[in-house]
Tab-separated table of C-alpha atoms and ligand atoms in Angstrom:
chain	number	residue	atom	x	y	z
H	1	UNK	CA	71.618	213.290	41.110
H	2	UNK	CA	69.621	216.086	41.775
H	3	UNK	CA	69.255	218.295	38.303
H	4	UNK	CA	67.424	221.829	38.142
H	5	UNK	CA	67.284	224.600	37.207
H	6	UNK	CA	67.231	228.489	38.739
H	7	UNK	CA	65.927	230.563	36.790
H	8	UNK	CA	63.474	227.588	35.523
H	9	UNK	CA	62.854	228.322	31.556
H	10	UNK	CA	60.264	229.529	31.237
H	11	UNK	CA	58.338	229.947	34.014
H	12	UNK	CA	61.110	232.110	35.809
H	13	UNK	CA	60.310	230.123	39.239
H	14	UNK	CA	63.348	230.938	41.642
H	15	UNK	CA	65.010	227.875	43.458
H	16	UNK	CA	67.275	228.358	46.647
H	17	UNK	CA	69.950	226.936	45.881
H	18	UNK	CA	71.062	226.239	49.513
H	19	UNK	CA	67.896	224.816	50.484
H	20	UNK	CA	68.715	222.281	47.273
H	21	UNK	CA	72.048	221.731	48.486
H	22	UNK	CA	70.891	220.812	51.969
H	23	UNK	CA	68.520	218.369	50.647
H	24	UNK	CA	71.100	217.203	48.473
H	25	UNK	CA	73.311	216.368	51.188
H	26	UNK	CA	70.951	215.027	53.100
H	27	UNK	CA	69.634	212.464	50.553
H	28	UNK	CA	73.439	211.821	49.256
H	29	UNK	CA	72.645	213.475	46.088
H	30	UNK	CA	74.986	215.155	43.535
H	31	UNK	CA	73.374	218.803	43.050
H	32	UNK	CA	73.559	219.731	39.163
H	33	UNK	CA	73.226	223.196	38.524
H	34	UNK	CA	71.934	224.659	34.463
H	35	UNK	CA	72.718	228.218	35.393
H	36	UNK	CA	72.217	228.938	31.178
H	37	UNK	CA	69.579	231.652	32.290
H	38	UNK	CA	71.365	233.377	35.250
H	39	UNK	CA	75.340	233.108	33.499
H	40	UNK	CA	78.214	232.706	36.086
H	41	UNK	CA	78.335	236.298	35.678
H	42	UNK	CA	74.610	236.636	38.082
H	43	UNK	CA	75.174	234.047	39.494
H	44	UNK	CA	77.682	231.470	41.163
H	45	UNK	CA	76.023	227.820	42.302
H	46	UNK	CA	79.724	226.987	43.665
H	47	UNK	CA	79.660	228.959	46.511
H	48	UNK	CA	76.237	227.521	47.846
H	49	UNK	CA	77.454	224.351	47.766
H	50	UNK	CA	76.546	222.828	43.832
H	51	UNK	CA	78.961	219.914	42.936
H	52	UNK	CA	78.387	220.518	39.062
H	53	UNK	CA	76.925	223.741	37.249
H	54	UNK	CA	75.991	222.847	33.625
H	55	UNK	CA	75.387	225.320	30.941
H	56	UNK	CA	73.933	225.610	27.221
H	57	UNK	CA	76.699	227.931	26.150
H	58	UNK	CA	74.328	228.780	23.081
H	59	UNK	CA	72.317	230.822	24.580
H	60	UNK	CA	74.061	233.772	26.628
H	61	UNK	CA	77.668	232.936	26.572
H	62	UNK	CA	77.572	233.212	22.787
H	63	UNK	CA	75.291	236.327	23.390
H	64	UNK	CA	74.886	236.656	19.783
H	65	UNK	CA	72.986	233.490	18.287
H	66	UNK	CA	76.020	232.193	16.449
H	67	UNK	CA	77.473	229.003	17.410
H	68	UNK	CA	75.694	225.766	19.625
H	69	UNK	CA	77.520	224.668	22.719
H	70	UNK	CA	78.152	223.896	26.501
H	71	UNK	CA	79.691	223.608	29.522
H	72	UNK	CA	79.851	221.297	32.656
H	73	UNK	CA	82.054	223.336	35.812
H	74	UNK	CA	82.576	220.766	38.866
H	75	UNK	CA	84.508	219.322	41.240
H	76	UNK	CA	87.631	217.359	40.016
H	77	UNK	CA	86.286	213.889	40.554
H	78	UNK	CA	83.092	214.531	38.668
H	79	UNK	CA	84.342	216.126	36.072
H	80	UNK	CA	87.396	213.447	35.532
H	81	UNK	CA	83.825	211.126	34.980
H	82	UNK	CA	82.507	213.884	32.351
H	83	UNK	CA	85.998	213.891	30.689
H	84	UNK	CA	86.421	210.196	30.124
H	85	UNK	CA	82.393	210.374	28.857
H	86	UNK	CA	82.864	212.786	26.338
H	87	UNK	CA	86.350	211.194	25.262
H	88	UNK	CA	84.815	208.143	24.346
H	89	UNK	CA	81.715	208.770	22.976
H	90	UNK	CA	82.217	212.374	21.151
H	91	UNK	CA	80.141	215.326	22.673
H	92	UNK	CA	83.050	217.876	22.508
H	93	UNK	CA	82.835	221.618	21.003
H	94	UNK	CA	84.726	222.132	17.108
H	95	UNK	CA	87.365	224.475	17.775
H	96	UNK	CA	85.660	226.872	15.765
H	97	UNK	CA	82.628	227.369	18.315
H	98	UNK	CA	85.500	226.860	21.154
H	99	UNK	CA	86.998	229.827	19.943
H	100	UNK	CA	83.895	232.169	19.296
H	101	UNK	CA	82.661	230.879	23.265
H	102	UNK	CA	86.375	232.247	24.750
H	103	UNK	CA	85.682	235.502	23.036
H	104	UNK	CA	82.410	235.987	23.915
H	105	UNK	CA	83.280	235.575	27.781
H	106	UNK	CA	85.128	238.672	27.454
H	107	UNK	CA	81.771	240.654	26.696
H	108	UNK	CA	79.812	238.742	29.421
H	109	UNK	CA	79.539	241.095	31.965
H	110	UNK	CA	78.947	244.434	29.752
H	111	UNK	CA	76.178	242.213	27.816
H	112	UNK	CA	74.403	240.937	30.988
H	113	UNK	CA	74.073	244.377	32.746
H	114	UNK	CA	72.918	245.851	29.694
H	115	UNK	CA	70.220	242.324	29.011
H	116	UNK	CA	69.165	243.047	32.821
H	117	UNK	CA	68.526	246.819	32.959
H	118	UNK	CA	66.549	246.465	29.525
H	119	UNK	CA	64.644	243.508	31.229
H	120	UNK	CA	64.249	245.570	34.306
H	121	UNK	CA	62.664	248.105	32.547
H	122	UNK	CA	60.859	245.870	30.154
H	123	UNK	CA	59.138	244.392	33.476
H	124	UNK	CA	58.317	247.187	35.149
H	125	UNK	CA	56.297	247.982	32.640
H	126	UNK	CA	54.073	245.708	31.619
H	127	UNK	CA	53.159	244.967	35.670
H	128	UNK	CA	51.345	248.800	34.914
H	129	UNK	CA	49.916	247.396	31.565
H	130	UNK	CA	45.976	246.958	31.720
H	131	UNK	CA	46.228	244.255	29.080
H	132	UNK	CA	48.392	242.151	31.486
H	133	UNK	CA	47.309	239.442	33.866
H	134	UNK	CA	50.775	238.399	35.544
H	135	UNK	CA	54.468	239.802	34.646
H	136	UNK	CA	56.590	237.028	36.155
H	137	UNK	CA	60.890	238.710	36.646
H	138	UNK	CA	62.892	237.508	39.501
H	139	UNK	CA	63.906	240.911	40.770
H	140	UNK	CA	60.559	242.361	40.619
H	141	UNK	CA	59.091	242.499	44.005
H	142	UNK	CA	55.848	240.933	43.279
H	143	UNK	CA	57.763	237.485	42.412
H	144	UNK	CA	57.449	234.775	44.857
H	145	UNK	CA	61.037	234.384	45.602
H	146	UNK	CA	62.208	237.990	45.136
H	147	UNK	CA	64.176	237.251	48.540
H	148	UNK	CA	65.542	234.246	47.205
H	149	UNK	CA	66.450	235.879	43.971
H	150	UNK	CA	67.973	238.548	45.817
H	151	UNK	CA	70.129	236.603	47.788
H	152	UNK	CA	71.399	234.510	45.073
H	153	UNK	CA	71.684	236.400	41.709
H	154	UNK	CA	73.321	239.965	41.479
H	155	UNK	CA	70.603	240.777	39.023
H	156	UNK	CA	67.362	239.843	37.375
H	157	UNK	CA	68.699	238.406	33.688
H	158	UNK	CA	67.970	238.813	30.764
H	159	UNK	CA	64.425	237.029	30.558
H	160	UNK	CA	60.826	238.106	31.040
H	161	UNK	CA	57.567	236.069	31.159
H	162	UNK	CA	54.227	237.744	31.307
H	163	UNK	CA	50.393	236.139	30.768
H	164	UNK	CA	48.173	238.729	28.511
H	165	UNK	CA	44.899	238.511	29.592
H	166	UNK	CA	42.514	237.148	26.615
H	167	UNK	CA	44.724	233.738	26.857
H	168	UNK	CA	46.241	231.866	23.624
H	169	UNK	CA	43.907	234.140	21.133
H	170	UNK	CA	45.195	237.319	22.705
H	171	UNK	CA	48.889	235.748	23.138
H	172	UNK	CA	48.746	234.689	19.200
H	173	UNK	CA	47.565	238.694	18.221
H	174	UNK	CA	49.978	240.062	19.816
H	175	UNK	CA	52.823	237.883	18.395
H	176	UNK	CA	51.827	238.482	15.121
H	177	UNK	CA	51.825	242.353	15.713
H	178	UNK	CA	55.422	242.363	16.587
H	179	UNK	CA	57.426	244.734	14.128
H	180	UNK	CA	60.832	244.588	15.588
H	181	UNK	CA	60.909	241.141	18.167
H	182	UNK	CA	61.945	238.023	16.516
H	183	UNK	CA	59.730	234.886	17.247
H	184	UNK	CA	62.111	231.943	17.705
H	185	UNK	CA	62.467	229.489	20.440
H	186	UNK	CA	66.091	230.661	21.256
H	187	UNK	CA	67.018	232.832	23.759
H	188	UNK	CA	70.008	235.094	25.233
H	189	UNK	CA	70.850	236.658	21.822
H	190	UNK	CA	71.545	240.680	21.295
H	191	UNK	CA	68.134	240.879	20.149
H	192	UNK	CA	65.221	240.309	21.614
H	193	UNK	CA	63.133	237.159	20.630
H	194	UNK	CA	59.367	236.376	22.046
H	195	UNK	CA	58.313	233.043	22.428
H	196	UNK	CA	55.083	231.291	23.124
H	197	UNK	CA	56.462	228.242	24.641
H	198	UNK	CA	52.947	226.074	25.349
H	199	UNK	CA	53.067	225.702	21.002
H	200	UNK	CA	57.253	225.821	20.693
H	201	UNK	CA	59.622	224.929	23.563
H	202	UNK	CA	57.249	223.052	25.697
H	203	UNK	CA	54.732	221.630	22.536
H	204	UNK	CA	55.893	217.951	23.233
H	205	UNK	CA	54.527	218.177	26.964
H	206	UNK	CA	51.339	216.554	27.667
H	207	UNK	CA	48.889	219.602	28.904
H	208	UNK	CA	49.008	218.235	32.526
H	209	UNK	CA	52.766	218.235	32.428
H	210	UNK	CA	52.353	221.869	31.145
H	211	UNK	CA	50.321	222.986	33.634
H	212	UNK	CA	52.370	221.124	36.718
H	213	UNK	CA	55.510	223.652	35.185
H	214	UNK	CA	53.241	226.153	35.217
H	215	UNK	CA	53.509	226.699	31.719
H	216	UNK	CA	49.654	228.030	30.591
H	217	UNK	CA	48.365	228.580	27.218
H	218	UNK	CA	48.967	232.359	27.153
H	219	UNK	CA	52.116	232.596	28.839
H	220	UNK	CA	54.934	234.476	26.486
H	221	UNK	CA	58.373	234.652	27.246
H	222	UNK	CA	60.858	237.215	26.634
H	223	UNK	CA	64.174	236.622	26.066
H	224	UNK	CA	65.288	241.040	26.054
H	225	UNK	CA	68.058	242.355	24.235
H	226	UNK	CA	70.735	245.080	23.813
H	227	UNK	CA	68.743	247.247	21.313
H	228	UNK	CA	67.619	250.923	22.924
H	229	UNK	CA	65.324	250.016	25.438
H	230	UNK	CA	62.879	252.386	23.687
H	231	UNK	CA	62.443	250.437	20.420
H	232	UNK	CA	61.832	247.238	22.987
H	233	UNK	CA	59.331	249.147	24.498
H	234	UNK	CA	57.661	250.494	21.681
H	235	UNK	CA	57.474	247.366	19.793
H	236	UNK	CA	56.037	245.222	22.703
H	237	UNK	CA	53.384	247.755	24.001
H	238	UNK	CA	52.526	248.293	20.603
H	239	UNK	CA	51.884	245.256	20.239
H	240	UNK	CA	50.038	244.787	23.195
H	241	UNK	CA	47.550	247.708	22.450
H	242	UNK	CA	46.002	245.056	19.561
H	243	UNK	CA	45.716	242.580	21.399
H	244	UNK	CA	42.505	243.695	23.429
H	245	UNK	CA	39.686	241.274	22.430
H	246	UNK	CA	36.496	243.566	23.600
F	1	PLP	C1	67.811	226.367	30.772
F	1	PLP	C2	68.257	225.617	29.537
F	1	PLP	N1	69.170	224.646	29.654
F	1	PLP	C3	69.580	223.940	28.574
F	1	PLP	C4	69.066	224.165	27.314
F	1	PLP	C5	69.553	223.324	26.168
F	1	PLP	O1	70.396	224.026	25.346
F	1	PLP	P1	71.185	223.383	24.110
F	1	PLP	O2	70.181	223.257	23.007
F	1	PLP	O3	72.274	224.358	23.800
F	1	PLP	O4	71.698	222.055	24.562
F	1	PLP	C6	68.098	225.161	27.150
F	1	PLP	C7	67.521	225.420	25.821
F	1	PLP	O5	66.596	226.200	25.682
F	1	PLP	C8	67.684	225.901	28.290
F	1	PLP	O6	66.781	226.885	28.170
């Protein structure tokens, strides 16, 4: 099996998903797609060819931080395997979270246009931010598969990652100037969270196994909500302003 995923977390690298499926096929390989960053609602593995799409329902198909969860979408033969797996050894949803998941679906698509136009915005600007080194969004042109991204998502999502320059001292002021952010390792809830993934998500990685995801010390990631775009901004480039080290 071939597993990945597009948008990577949370490094925000692009991967063409027809260029995986190819390879796929060409090495006999199931293609296994986590689309938890882009949502079916950005974006649809299926129709390029991906045999199974996996998500972490937690994240933006709650939308709102509440209840853990997932979902495996796939052809009827795999997912008759995935079926008898979980029957047997117990990985299913309570019917509680089941329930919570079915209604959040019906809020997908308002909450992921809103999550990408705050993002968009968010993104464009900190590029124009002197205390930036590198804003990394998938529909910003200066990413290095903005075609790629175009072609397969409908949008950007709901996630922004961005170096400051000054590195983890710089990174760690500015986190601990945020008024309004929460700092949490979690991601696709209705309000924003930073995260400093080279001391959270990523801490168990060996620094060269960091580095090959090109996760670096001072990278931060942004996981934007539905609050007024204003208050975002305000609270991150306020931030920002104490974080120069001169
Ligand atoms: C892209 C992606 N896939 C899967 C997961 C795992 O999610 P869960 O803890 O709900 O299994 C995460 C968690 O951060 C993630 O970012």
């Amino acid at each position: 099996m071939l597993f990945l995923e597009t948008p990577t977390n949370p490094g925000l690298d692009v991967v063409d998903l027809s260029e995986a499926h190819a390879f796929a096929e060409r090495n006999g390989l199931i293609l296994n797609v986590d689309n938890c960053f882009a949502t079916p609602y950005l974006q649809q593995p299926a129709k390029f060819g991906t045999q199974i799409i996996t998500h972490s329902a937690t994240k933006f198909i709650d939308g709102q931080g509440r209840v853990m969860g997932g979902v495996v979408c796939g052809t009827k033969e795999l997912i008759a395997e995935v079926r008898k797996f979980c029957r047997s050894t117990g990985p299913s949803l309570s019917p509680f979270n089941a329930w919570v998941l079915s209604k959040s679906l019906e809020t997908l698509a308002i909450r992921m246009d809103r999550h990408c136009l705050n993002a968009e915005k968010l993104a464009a600007q900190l590029e124009k931010n002197a205390q930036i080194q590198q804003v990394i969004y998938p529909f910003l042109p200066s990413h290095p598969n903005f075609q790629v991204a175009k072609k397969q998502m409908k949008k950007g999502g709901g996630l922004v990652a961005f170096e400051i320059k000054g590195g983890v001292e710089a990174g760690r002021k500015f986190l601990d100037s945020l008024q309004m952010l929460s700092l949490s390792a979690n991601l696709g809830d209705t309000r924003s969270i930073a995260t400093h993934p080279a001391s959270t998500t990523h801490a168990k990685l060996t620094p060269e196994a960091r580095a090959a995801a090109s996760i670096t010390e001072g990278l931060i990631r942004i996981s934007v909500g539905l609050e007024d775009i204003d208050d975002i901004l305000g609270d991150v480039l306020g931030a920002l302003g104490n974080t120069d080290l001169s």
